[in-house]
Coordinates of C-alpha atoms in Angstrom, one line a residue:
X257 CA 43.8 -9.5 2.3
X258 CA 44.9 -12.2 4.5
X259 CA 44.5 -12.0 8.1
X260 CA 47.1 -12.2 10.6
X261 CA 47.7 -15.6 11.8
X262 CA 47.6 -16.7 15.6
X263 CA 51.0 -17.8 16.7
X264 CA 51.3 -21.0 19.4
X265 CA 51.9 -18.3 22.1
X266 CA 49.1 -16.2 21.9
X267 CA 47.0 -19.6 21.7
X268 CA 48.5 -21.0 24.6
X269 CA 47.9 -17.4 26.3
X270 CA 44.3 -17.0 25.5
X271 CA 44.0 -21.0 26.8
X272 CA 45.8 -20.9 30.2
X273 CA 42.9 -21.2 32.8
X274 CA 40.7 -23.9 34.0
X275 CA 37.8 -25.1 31.5
X276 CA 34.5 -27.1 31.9
X277 CA 34.2 -29.9 29.2
X278 CA 31.6 -31.1 28.1
X279 CA 32.6 -33.8 25.1
X280 CA 30.7 -36.2 23.1
X281 CA 32.5 -39.0 21.3
X282 CA 31.5 -41.4 18.7
X283 CA 33.0 -45.0 17.7
X284 CA 32.0 -46.1 14.9
X285 CA 33.6 -49.4 14.7
X286 CA 31.3 -50.0 17.8
X287 CA 28.5 -48.1 17.1
X288 CA 28.6 -46.8 20.2
X289 CA 28.7 -43.3 21.9
X290 CA 30.0 -41.7 25.1
X291 CA 29.1 -38.4 26.5
X292 CA 31.8 -36.8 29.4
X293 CA 32.3 -33.7 31.2
X294 CA 35.3 -32.9 32.5
X295 CA 37.4 -30.3 34.3
X296 CA 40.4 -28.9 32.4
X297 CA 43.4 -26.8 33.9
X298 CA 46.1 -25.7 31.7
X299 CA 49.2 -23.8 33.0
X300 CA 52.3 -22.9 31.7
X301 CA 55.2 -24.6 33.2
X302 CA 59.2 -24.4 33.4
X303 CA 61.2 -26.0 31.0
X304 CA 63.4 -27.4 33.8
X305 CA 60.2 -29.0 35.5
X306 CA 61.3 -33.1 35.2
X307 CA 58.4 -34.3 33.1
X308 CA 59.3 -31.6 30.6
X309 CA 62.8 -32.3 30.8
X310 CA 62.3 -36.3 30.1
X311 CA 60.5 -35.3 27.4
X312 CA 63.3 -33.6 25.7
X313 CA 65.6 -36.4 26.8
X314 CA 64.1 -38.9 24.9
X315 CA 63.9 -36.9 21.5
X316 CA 67.6 -36.1 22.6
X317 CA 66.5 -32.4 22.1
X318 CA 68.0 -29.4 24.5
X319 CA 65.9 -26.4 25.1
X320 CA 66.0 -23.1 23.0
X321 CA 64.1 -19.9 23.5
X322 CA 61.0 -20.5 21.4
X323 CA 60.5 -24.0 23.1
X324 CA 57.2 -23.6 25.4
X325 CA 56.0 -26.4 27.8
X326 CA 52.1 -26.4 29.5
X327 CA 50.6 -29.1 31.7
X328 CA 47.1 -30.2 31.0
X329 CA 45.0 -32.1 33.9
X330 CA 41.7 -33.0 34.0
X331 CA 39.0 -34.8 35.7
X332 CA 36.4 -36.3 34.1
X333 CA 33.0 -38.2 34.7
X334 CA 31.7 -40.1 31.6
X335 CA 28.3 -42.3 31.2
X336 CA 30.6 -44.7 29.5
X337 CA 31.3 -46.1 33.4
X338 CA 28.1 -47.6 35.0
X339 CA 29.5 -46.2 38.1
X340 CA 30.3 -42.5 36.6
X341 CA 33.9 -42.8 38.4
X342 CA 36.2 -40.0 38.2
X343 CA 39.2 -39.9 35.8
X344 CA 41.9 -38.1 36.5
X345 CA 45.2 -37.6 34.3
X346 CA 48.0 -34.5 33.1
X347 CA 49.2 -34.3 29.8
X348 CA 52.8 -32.2 29.6
X349 CA 52.9 -30.7 25.7
X350 CA 56.0 -29.3 24.8
X351 CA 55.8 -26.5 21.7
X352 CA 59.0 -26.7 19.1
X353 CA 58.0 -23.5 16.3
X354 CA 59.3 -24.2 13.0
X355 CA 57.8 -20.7 12.4
X356 CA 55.4 -18.0 13.8
X357 CA 52.1 -20.5 12.1
X358 CA 53.7 -24.2 12.3
X359 CA 55.6 -26.5 14.2
X360 CA 55.6 -30.0 16.0
X361 CA 54.0 -30.7 19.3
X362 CA 55.7 -33.0 22.2
X363 CA 53.6 -35.0 24.7
X364 CA 54.3 -37.3 27.4
X365 CA 51.2 -39.0 26.3
X366 CA 49.2 -39.9 23.3
X367 CA 45.5 -38.5 22.9
X368 CA 44.4 -41.6 20.8
X369 CA 47.6 -44.2 22.0
X370 CA 49.1 -43.9 25.5
X371 CA 52.4 -43.7 25.2
X372 CA 54.9 -40.8 23.8
X373 CA 54.1 -38.9 20.9
X374 CA 55.0 -35.7 18.9
X375 CA 52.1 -33.9 16.5
X376 CA 52.7 -31.5 13.9
X377 CA 50.6 -28.7 14.6
X378 CA 49.5 -25.2 11.8
X379 CA 47.2 -22.4 12.3
X380 CA 44.7 -21.9 9.5
X381 CA 43.8 -18.4 8.2
X382 CA 40.7 -19.0 10.5
X383 CA 42.9 -19.2 13.5
X384 CA 42.0 -22.8 14.2
X385 CA 45.2 -24.8 15.9
X386 CA 45.3 -27.9 13.8
X387 CA 47.0 -31.1 15.0
X388 CA 47.9 -34.5 13.4
X389 CA 49.8 -37.2 15.5
X390 CA 51.0 -40.7 13.7
X391 CA 50.9 -43.2 16.2
X392 CA 51.8 -47.2 15.5
X393 CA 48.1 -48.2 14.1
X394 CA 45.6 -44.9 13.9
X395 CA 46.2 -41.4 13.1
X396 CA 44.7 -38.4 15.0
X397 CA 43.6 -35.5 13.9
X398 CA 42.7 -32.1 15.7
X399 CA 40.9 -28.9 15.5
X400 CA 40.8 -26.0 18.3
X401 CA 39.7 -22.8 17.7
X402 CA 38.2 -19.7 20.0
X403 CA 34.4 -19.0 19.4
X404 CA 35.1 -16.4 21.6
X405 CA 37.1 -15.4 24.6
X406 CA 36.2 -17.8 27.1
X407 CA 34.9 -20.6 25.1
X408 CA 36.6 -22.8 23.1
X409 CA 35.6 -26.2 20.6
X410 CA 37.8 -29.0 20.0
X411 CA 37.0 -31.7 16.9
X412 CA 38.9 -34.9 16.3
X413 CA 38.9 -37.7 14.4
X414 CA 41.0 -41.0 14.9
X415 CA 41.8 -43.4 11.9
X416 CA 42.9 -46.2 11.2
X417 CA 46.8 -46.3 10.1
X418 CA 46.3 -49.0 7.9
X419 CA 42.9 -48.4 5.5
X420 CA 42.7 -44.3 6.3
X421 CA 39.0 -45.9 8.1
X422 CA 37.2 -43.2 10.3
X423 CA 37.3 -45.2 14.0
X424 CA 35.8 -42.4 16.0
X425 CA 34.7 -38.8 16.1
X426 CA 34.3 -36.2 19.1
X427 CA 33.5 -32.8 20.0
X428 CA 34.2 -31.0 22.9
X429 CA 33.3 -27.2 24.0
X430 CA 35.2 -25.8 26.6
X431 CA 34.0 -23.0 28.4
X432 CA 36.3 -20.9 30.4
X433 CA 35.8 -20.7 34.5
X434 CA 36.0 -17.0 34.9
X435 CA 35.3 -17.0 38.1
X436 CA 39.0 -18.3 39.2
X437 CA 40.2 -15.4 37.0
X438 CA 43.0 -13.2 38.1
X439 CA 42.5 -9.7 37.6

């Protein structure tokens, strides 16, 4: 018997909150690695939010009932920088389901290349969310899964688009800050 697949709405609702992230990134081309810790804030945003409307406008799309938008903000400290400088940023993601288990994600800023981008997503039989983004020179593939209610795991691979060689891999463990949960 096949397990019911998660819907994007369920996955996003389960992801809302504040998370502590521990990430290890391996840049294979330069044989270097980076460890970083972050605070990540994932929130629903109104589709009439100015940033969300700008993304939809760039793709000449209008709102529909199935569209869902979130904001992901983060503050990171990396051992890559000698001064351990805090880095902050925000990404707006708009999910456009094709069906219950797959669709498209529009982003104001890509994961690999810092340009407006779109990704295809789908859920596998283990309820892992898979994202694939094709940029100008690279392809990013991510897999995000819940190990428990308050622990997520993310794996990513960045490939060179020209020859399909692996440029970078990373693994991230994300732990929900349950002290900030509302009853």
